[in-house]
Every structure is written in C-alpha cells, then in structure tokens.
C-alpha positions as a printed NumPy array, in Angstrom:
array([[ -5.465, -26.817,  19.186],
       [ -4.795, -25.285,  15.782],
       [ -8.01 , -26.436,  14.146],
       [-10.455, -25.591,  16.915],
       [ -8.917, -22.17 ,  17.52 ],
       [ -8.974, -21.262,  13.819],
       [-12.541, -22.536,  13.442],
       [-13.706, -20.575,  16.5  ],
       [-12.089, -17.351,  15.277],
       [-13.506, -17.801,  11.767],
       [-17.011, -18.448,  13.112],
       [-16.805, -15.435,  15.421],
       [-15.759, -13.158,  12.558],
       [-18.657, -14.26 ,  10.345],
       [-21.095, -13.964,  13.256],
       [-19.888, -10.429,  14.051],
       [-20.098,  -9.382,  10.398],
       [-23.756, -10.401,  10.102],
       [-24.97 ,  -9.668,  13.624],
       [-23.977,  -6.045,  14.138],
       [-25.902,  -3.318,  12.343],
       [-24.593,  -1.417,  10.523],
       [-22.251,  -4.3  ,   9.903],
       [-19.414,  -2.181,   8.509],
       [-17.463,   0.848,   9.611],
       [-19.185,   3.9  ,   8.044],
       [-15.928,   4.784,   6.242],
       [-15.157,   1.241,   5.144],
       [-15.801,   2.071,   1.482],
       [-12.767,   4.373,   1.61 ],
       [-10.492,   1.454,   2.5  ],
       [-12.261,  -1.384,   0.716],
       [-11.207,  -2.496,  -2.757],
       [-12.408,  -4.95 ,  -5.421],
       [ -9.004,  -6.62 ,  -5.021],
       [-10.058,  -8.122,  -1.686],
       [-13.386,  -9.565,  -2.818],
       [-13.409, -13.176,  -3.941],
       [-15.902, -15.867,  -2.908],
       [-18.179, -13.83 ,  -0.654],
       [-18.136, -13.071,   3.048],
       [-16.782, -16.471,   4.053],
       [-13.405, -15.625,   2.52 ],
       [-13.591, -11.852,   2.146],
       [-13.863, -11.33 ,   5.901],
       [-10.175, -12.274,   6.124],
       [ -9.049,  -9.602,   3.692],
       [ -8.859,  -6.202,   5.361],
       [ -6.509,  -3.214,   5.532],
       [ -2.984,  -4.274,   4.435],
       [ -4.485,  -7.181,   2.504],
       [ -5.229,  -4.694,  -0.275],
       [ -1.517,  -4.099,  -0.785],
       [ -0.646,  -7.798,  -0.72 ],
       [ -3.328,  -8.443,  -3.34 ],
       [ -2.156,  -5.557,  -5.506],
       [  1.426,  -6.832,  -5.431],
       [  0.303, -10.394,  -6.191],
       [ -1.79 ,  -9.335,  -9.175],
       [  0.012,  -6.292, -10.555],
       [  3.477,  -6.028,  -8.978],
       [  5.036,  -3.215,  -6.979],
       [  4.645,   0.531,  -6.932],
       [  6.199,   3.113,  -4.608],
       [  3.445,   2.817,  -1.978],
       [  3.458,  -0.981,  -1.783],
       [  7.265,  -1.23 ,  -1.459],
       [  6.876,  -1.329,   2.332],
       [  5.479,  -4.877,   1.993],
       [  8.137,  -7.504,   1.461],
       [  7.787,  -9.896,  -1.475],
       [  7.768, -13.522,  -0.355],
       [  4.165, -13.709,   0.87 ],
       [  2.577, -11.807,  -2.039],
       [  4.834, -13.745,  -4.412],
       [  3.441, -17.035,  -3.127],
       [ -0.086, -15.599,  -3.341],
       [  0.6  , -14.614,  -6.957],
       [  1.621, -18.167,  -7.853],
       [ -1.175, -19.949,  -6.   ],
       [ -3.746, -17.366,  -7.075],
       [ -3.03 , -18.108, -10.704],
       [ -3.269, -21.835,  -9.993],
       [ -6.662, -21.092,  -8.392],
       [ -7.802, -19.326, -11.595],
       [ -7.584, -15.819, -10.169],
       [ -8.904, -16.459,  -6.656],
       [ -6.133, -14.517,  -4.946],
       [ -7.914, -13.926,  -1.636],
       [ -8.542, -17.654,  -1.311],
       [ -4.89 , -18.279,  -2.155],
       [ -3.778, -15.86 ,   0.555],
       [ -5.969, -17.537,   3.154],
       [ -4.752, -21.019,   2.187],
       [ -1.109, -19.929,   2.454],
       [ -1.718, -18.28 ,   5.829],
       [ -3.579, -21.309,   7.182],
       [ -0.964, -23.79 ,   5.953],
       [  1.91 , -21.711,   7.303],
       [  0.019, -21.234,  10.562],
       [ -0.374, -24.981,  10.99 ],
       [  3.344, -25.438,  10.364],
       [  4.133, -22.69 ,  12.88 ],
       [  2.014, -24.387,  15.561],
       [  3.812, -27.704,  14.986],
       [  7.292, -26.158,  15.02 ],
       [  6.572, -24.054,  18.1  ],
       [  5.419, -27.167,  19.944],
       [  8.563, -29.035,  18.861],
       [ 10.814, -26.168,  19.932],
       [  9.003, -25.807,  23.25 ],
       [  9.469, -29.527,  23.951],
       [ 13.234, -28.946,  23.794],
       [ 13.03 , -26.151,  26.368],
       [ 10.076, -27.16 ,  28.57 ],
       [  8.261, -30.325,  29.558],
       [  5.224, -31.656,  27.712],
       [  2.775, -29.574,  29.728],
       [  4.886, -26.463,  29.123],
       [  4.972, -27.109,  25.385],
       [  1.191, -27.48 ,  25.384],
       [  0.761, -24.199,  27.272],
       [  3.048, -22.464,  24.77 ],
       [  0.8  , -23.475,  21.885],
       [ -2.346, -22.549,  23.826],
       [ -1.011, -19.035,  24.443],
       [ -0.27 , -18.592,  20.754],
       [ -3.742, -19.881,  19.824],
       [ -5.588, -17.41 ,  22.071],
       [ -3.228, -14.441,  21.757],
       [ -5.402, -11.386,  20.984],
       [ -3.733, -10.859,  17.603],
       [ -3.747, -14.529,  16.563],
       [ -6.561, -13.779,  14.131],
       [ -3.825, -12.57 ,  11.75 ],
       [ -2.559, -16.142,  11.424],
       [ -5.449, -16.837,   9.037],
       [ -5.834, -13.41 ,   7.463],
       [ -4.347, -12.303,   4.153],
       [ -1.291, -11.041,   6.001],
       [  2.283, -12.321,   6.166],
       [  2.354, -13.162,   9.906],
       [  1.873, -16.936,   9.539],
       [  4.566, -17.327,   6.903],
       [  7.022, -15.18 ,   8.835],
       [  6.443, -17.045,  12.102],
       [  6.908, -20.382,  10.334],
       [ 10.232, -19.29 ,   8.815],
       [ 11.535, -17.834,  12.072],
       [ 10.761, -21.015,  13.989],
       [ 12.251, -23.185,  11.245],
       [ 15.441, -21.076,  11.264],
       [ 15.812, -21.441,  15.037],
       [ 15.213, -25.191,  14.913],
       [ 17.745, -25.584,  12.101],
       [ 20.344, -23.611,  14.064],
       [ 19.657, -25.631,  17.216],
       [ 20.373, -28.799,  15.183],
       [ 23.6  , -27.288,  13.866],
       [ 22.347, -26.938,  10.292],
       [ 23.457, -23.341,   9.721],
       [ 23.18 , -23.453,   5.932],
       [ 19.49 , -24.177,   6.312],
       [ 19.239, -21.572,   9.077],
       [ 20.884, -18.988,   6.804],
       [ 18.568, -19.722,   3.882],
       [ 15.503, -19.675,   6.13 ],
       [ 16.65 , -16.401,   7.699],
       [ 16.991, -14.883,   4.241],
       [ 13.462, -15.999,   3.395],
       [ 12.204, -14.552,   6.684],
       [ 13.782, -11.193,   5.768],
       [ 12.047, -11.43 ,   2.382],
       [  8.802, -11.734,   4.344],
       [  9.24 ,  -9.008,   6.98 ],
       [ 12.037,  -6.562,   7.69 ],
       [ 12.211,  -7.727,  11.311],
       [ 13.677, -10.984,  10.029],
       [ 17.   ,  -9.163,  10.391],
       [ 16.684,  -9.918,  14.112],
       [ 17.419, -13.567,  13.331],
       [ 21.002, -12.901,  12.239],
       [ 22.553, -11.692,  15.516],
       [ 20.429, -14.139,  17.503],
       [ 21.487, -17.161,  15.463],
       [ 25.064, -15.876,  15.307],
       [ 25.201, -16.519,  19.058],
       [ 24.32 , -20.165,  18.437],
       [ 26.856, -20.34 ,  15.603],
       [ 29.603, -18.836,  17.782],
       [ 29.157, -21.615,  20.337],
       [ 29.996, -24.275,  17.747],
       [ 33.472, -25.732,  17.495],
       [ 33.506, -24.885,  13.793],
       [ 32.225, -21.375,  14.488],
       [ 33.741, -19.765,  11.398],
       [ 32.074, -22.26 ,   9.086],
       [ 28.779, -21.879,  10.956],
       [ 28.906, -18.083,  10.711],
       [ 29.725, -18.195,   6.988],
       [ 26.833, -20.589,   6.431],
       [ 24.516, -18.264,   8.324],
       [ 25.637, -15.427,   6.036],
       [ 23.746, -17.126,   3.19 ],
       [ 20.839, -15.03 ,   4.414],
       [ 22.389, -11.918,   2.873],
       [ 22.277, -12.872,  -0.845],
       [ 18.795, -14.339,  -0.375],
       [ 17.512, -11.124,   1.222],
       [ 19.21 ,  -9.074,  -1.514],
       [ 16.608, -10.369,  -3.965],
       [ 14.152,  -7.74 ,  -2.739],
       [ 16.131,  -4.641,  -3.786],
       [ 16.656,  -6.327,  -7.15 ],
       [ 12.913,  -6.861,  -7.533],
       [ 12.244,  -3.219,  -6.676],
       [ 14.944,  -2.075,  -9.061],
       [ 13.302,  -4.05 , -11.85 ],
       [  9.682,  -3.08 , -11.065],
       [  9.94 ,   0.407,  -9.567],
       [ 13.344,   1.61 , -10.728],
       [ 14.505,   2.217,  -7.149],
       [ 16.231,  -0.583,  -5.2  ],
       [ 15.804,   1.42 ,  -1.967],
       [ 12.073,   2.004,  -2.393],
       [ 11.389,  -0.197,   0.642],
       [ 13.271,   2.334,   2.792],
       [ 11.654,   5.394,   1.248],
       [  8.189,   3.853,   1.558],
       [  8.276,   4.306,   5.335],
       [  7.614,   8.011,   4.828],
       [  4.366,   7.181,   3.051],
       [  3.247,   5.31 ,   6.162],
       [  4.108,   8.231,   8.453],
       [  6.972,   6.32 ,  10.037],
       [ 10.279,   8.059,  10.692],
       [ 13.643,   6.964,  12.005],
       [ 14.323,   8.006,  15.594],
       [ 17.909,   9.082,  16.26 ],
       [ 17.412,   7.787,  19.795],
       [ 16.59 ,   4.339,  18.451],
       [ 13.913,   2.426,  20.353],
       [ 14.056,   4.941,  23.209],
       [ 12.759,   7.58 ,  20.809],
       [  9.702,   5.482,  20.057],
       [  9.081,   4.9  ,  23.741],
       [  9.421,   8.602,  24.501],
       [  6.981,   9.535,  21.75 ],
       [  4.528,   6.926,  23.025],
       [  4.652,   8.512,  26.475],
       [  4.286,  12.106,  25.271],
       [  2.175,  11.925,  22.088],
       [ -1.331,  10.776,  22.985],
       [ -3.858,  12.649,  20.86 ],
       [ -3.105,  12.759,  17.121],
       [ -5.104,  15.017,  14.864],
       [ -8.468,  13.793,  13.558],
       [ -8.822,  11.322,  16.432],
       [-11.225,  11.529,  19.347],
       [ -9.487,  11.806,  22.726],
       [-11.129,   8.7  ,  24.163],
       [-10.232,   6.604,  21.128],
       [ -6.672,   7.958,  21.157],
       [ -6.236,   7.165,  24.844],
       [ -7.565,   3.63 ,  24.335],
       [ -5.265,   2.947,  21.357],
       [ -2.181,   4.357,  23.061],
       [ -2.947,   2.58 ,  26.324],
       [ -3.189,  -0.713,  24.447],
       [  0.211,  -0.067,  22.865],
       [  1.843,   0.893,  26.156],
       [  0.437,  -2.133,  27.991],
       [  1.715,  -4.358,  25.176],
       [  5.13 ,  -2.673,  25.317],
       [  5.509,  -3.152,  29.077],
       [  4.392,  -6.775,  28.8  ],
       [  6.717,  -7.485,  25.87 ],
       [  9.729,  -5.954,  27.597],
       [  9.063,  -8.064,  30.688],
       [  8.687, -11.221,  28.592],
       [ 11.917, -10.407,  26.744],
       [ 13.751, -10.368,  30.083],
       [ 12.146, -13.666,  31.101],
       [ 13.009, -15.268,  27.743],
       [ 16.652, -14.108,  27.983],
       [ 17.081, -15.43 ,  31.51 ],
       [ 15.146, -18.653,  31.03 ],
       [ 16.104, -19.685,  27.484],
       [ 19.372, -17.922,  26.761],
       [ 20.804, -14.947,  24.93 ],
       [ 19.79 , -16.082,  21.433],
       [ 16.094, -16.096,  22.325],
       [ 16.289, -12.908,  24.358],
       [ 18.258, -11.058,  21.698],
       [ 15.817, -12.054,  18.975],
       [ 12.929, -10.728,  21.062],
       [ 14.775,  -7.522,  21.97 ],
       [ 15.771,  -6.654,  18.392],
       [ 12.324,  -7.582,  17.084],
       [ 10.927,  -4.97 ,  19.477],
       [ 13.666,  -2.41 ,  18.865],
       [ 13.112,  -2.241,  15.091],
       [  9.488,  -0.946,  15.133],
       [ 10.226,   1.231,  18.17 ],
       [ 13.03 ,   2.875,  16.199],
       [ 10.558,   3.746,  13.431],
       [  7.555,   5.153,  15.319],
       [  4.519,   6.478,  13.531],
       [  4.076,  10.244,  13.697],
       [  0.373,   9.7  ,  14.52 ],
       [  0.413,   6.563,  16.655],
       [  3.953,   5.916,  17.98 ],
       [  3.255,   2.291,  18.908],
       [  1.202,   1.556,  15.798],
       [  0.674,  -2.209,  15.32 ],
       [  2.945,  -3.157,  18.231],
       [  0.495,  -5.782,  19.619],
       [  0.408,  -7.459,  16.182],
       [  4.2  ,  -7.383,  15.944],
       [  4.319,  -9.316,  19.223],
       [  2.407, -12.192,  17.64 ],
       [  5.491, -13.345,  15.707],
       [  8.024, -12.941,  18.54 ],
       [  7.755, -16.549,  19.619],
       [  9.999, -16.355,  22.748],
       [  7.138, -14.438,  24.379],
       [  4.981, -17.558,  24.375],
       [  7.793, -19.688,  25.744],
       [  8.27 , -17.113,  28.508],
       [  4.565, -17.127,  29.35 ],
       [  4.589, -20.918,  29.534],
       [  7.582, -20.817,  31.879],
       [  5.885, -18.236,  34.115],
       [  2.711, -20.319,  34.321],
       [  4.511, -23.537,  35.276],
       [  3.103, -24.811,  38.568],
       [  0.945, -21.661,  38.779],
       [ -2.618, -22.62 ,  37.744],
       [ -3.976, -19.161,  38.548],
       [ -1.437, -17.512,  36.249],
       [ -2.399, -19.91 ,  33.466],
       [ -6.097, -19.18 ,  33.988],
       [ -5.473, -15.43 ,  33.965],
       [ -3.463, -15.623,  30.729],
       [ -6.057, -17.729,  28.918],
       [ -9.068, -15.762,  30.193],
       [ -7.542, -12.349,  29.489],
       [ -6.185, -13.298,  26.067],
       [ -9.431, -14.915,  24.955],
       [-11.477, -11.886,  26.009],
       [ -9.345,  -9.445,  24.018],
       [ -9.114, -11.873,  21.1  ],
       [-12.912, -11.757,  20.888],
       [-12.853,  -7.964,  20.854],
       [-10.189,  -7.943,  18.148],
       [-12.121, -10.381,  15.943],
       [-15.219,  -8.17 ,  16.088],
       [-13.13 ,  -5.076,  15.314],
       [-11.535,  -6.814,  12.357],
       [-14.797,  -8.127,  10.916],
       [-16.43 ,  -4.66 ,  11.064],
       [-13.518,  -2.793,   9.47 ],
       [-12.429,  -1.223,  12.74 ],
       [ -8.674,  -0.8  ,  12.881],
       [ -7.044,  -3.606,  14.824],
       [ -3.335,  -4.314,  15.058]])
C-alpha cells in the first residue's frame, strides 16, 4: 500500500509538471529559491512553499521568520544533507519517505488493536489516498510528526510511559500540535494502577520540548521567537479559542488581493474539512475512547485558536493528515458498508489527484 501509493503520487506530480503549459504558476519565481533545487525535477518537485524554510534552517540555522518551524525535522535534514554531500532536498525526501513508511506500519499495528484485519487495512488505505497525503513524501515535517505521534500512542498503550514521554517531546519538537499528546496520553496514564509514576514518566516530554527555546535563544537571541513568529504568518490568537477561528471562517470569505471565486473555493474547502473533522472527532471519541477523541479535538483546537487574518482555516486540510484517529474513525464507519468505503476511496483519490497537480505547478495547496 505504501509503495504503490507513493509511486503513483510521484509519477502524477512529474507528469503534471511536464504536461501542463505553462508548467509553473506565473508568480512561482517569487516563491522559488535555489535552496530547493537539487537533482532536477525528479527531486525538486517535492520541495515547494514551506520547504524553503526547512532548507534554510537545515543549511544556515534560524532567523526570526523561520522560528515558526520546529527544529527536529530540519535538524535531521541538516545531518543527513551533510552526509549526502550537500544534497539537502534529497535528504529531506529520504527522511519523509522513511518516516512515512514507519507511520504506515505503526498505524496498521495500532488499527489491528482497535479493529479487525479488514478494518486495519481500510485505515491504511484511507491514509494512502487522503487528499493531503502527498505531504508524506514532500520536504515537510508531516511524515516525521505522524510517526512520532503513533509511536507515542503505541508506547502508552503498552504501558511504557517513559518512552511515550520522550516520543511526545520529540513530536512537540516537530510540530507545536504535539502538545495535544500530553492530555490525551495522560488519560491512559491515569488508568494505570501506578498512575503517579506513569504521569511523571509522561512529563519527560517537557524537558525534551524545552530544547527548542534554548536553540532559539542561542541562534536568534529570543527563546520565545516561535511565539512571535506567528505574527509574521498573519496568524493571531483568538480570545474565543477555536470558536473564534470558526466564526472568522464563517464571516471572512474574501481577503484582499484574492479573486472572489478563488476565495470561495478555498474557504469552502476549509469549511468542508472542518465539518468532516469535527464529525470524525466525535466518532473517534465514541468508538475508541477519550484519549483518541481528546487528541483529535485538541489537534483541531490549536490551529482554530490561531486563525489566519487572510484565510481563517489556512492549511486545515493538511493539518488533518496527521490526526490519525480520523482514519480509524473512517474505517469504523465503513465497516460492513461497501458503498461508504467506495465513496471514501473514490472521493479522496479524486481530490488527491487535484492536489498533486496543484502542488507540482506551484499552486497553493494545503
């Protein structure tokens, strides 16, 4: 499943890049950078948008603008890129592919504990064809984050809370939403007979995650630069929490410098994703327990609490890619319902194809 889906997506991206004329967005030169060019189109097609920042961090370290990108993924790229004699894009792709393979294996193992064999297979299928699954091989941190989140849950399910704490800390060093692991896994720790010891072990995540402010302090001179960097990305904290983001998504449809049709399409995509994700969060909570539901809910609440002033639900579909209880919930809903399974696969594959073409041609996709 992993290999054929990655190969199909890769082939589609290369085909789109060479087939469509002009084969790049007319403003692509504004966003492109020598940092994301390596071995030609075969690799460079997987370095777009945020990849520039990951490459800059890997090669040159942090500045105030790049502080929004957490350090574990670009740190690994920096190490492997030097081993590859400066081929940092290739290093990023290799890390994403390897972590993606691990994430597929761990998701299947976790699904086997919660569903039957057919359900576990469906779970992996839905991840493979999810419209944003192209990011699992791009020079982005999604694969690594998903791998760490799944590993942390599996460790906690086995009662190994020291490992779960360390893995949670590493997940936070990859993406800020890794914080959602702590309350979710605390539920599993609380159910243990030795709950105090389990909770203290889980708290190992805190000193691990604290490495990032120290890195910023050393490189930028500001340990809180990751917080301040949100302003540079037009994100702001909503005093109403996630409800503020939802309200803005419902009332703010046409940002400046955007055509009305494009704005409506982008915001409709975000709203459809939001409704679907909320429904799947409810299903995951009811079907798999509070730990899974709480992880999904907090993972949604964090970006909703920091909406973009231009696009309130910016990147929400991509954020859903790493909220793994969604795929378990879809597999549970499709059990004994062949038509539901067909609809999920057909719909996801169609929009995955659209997203791959958008990505290859430097159209914004997230």
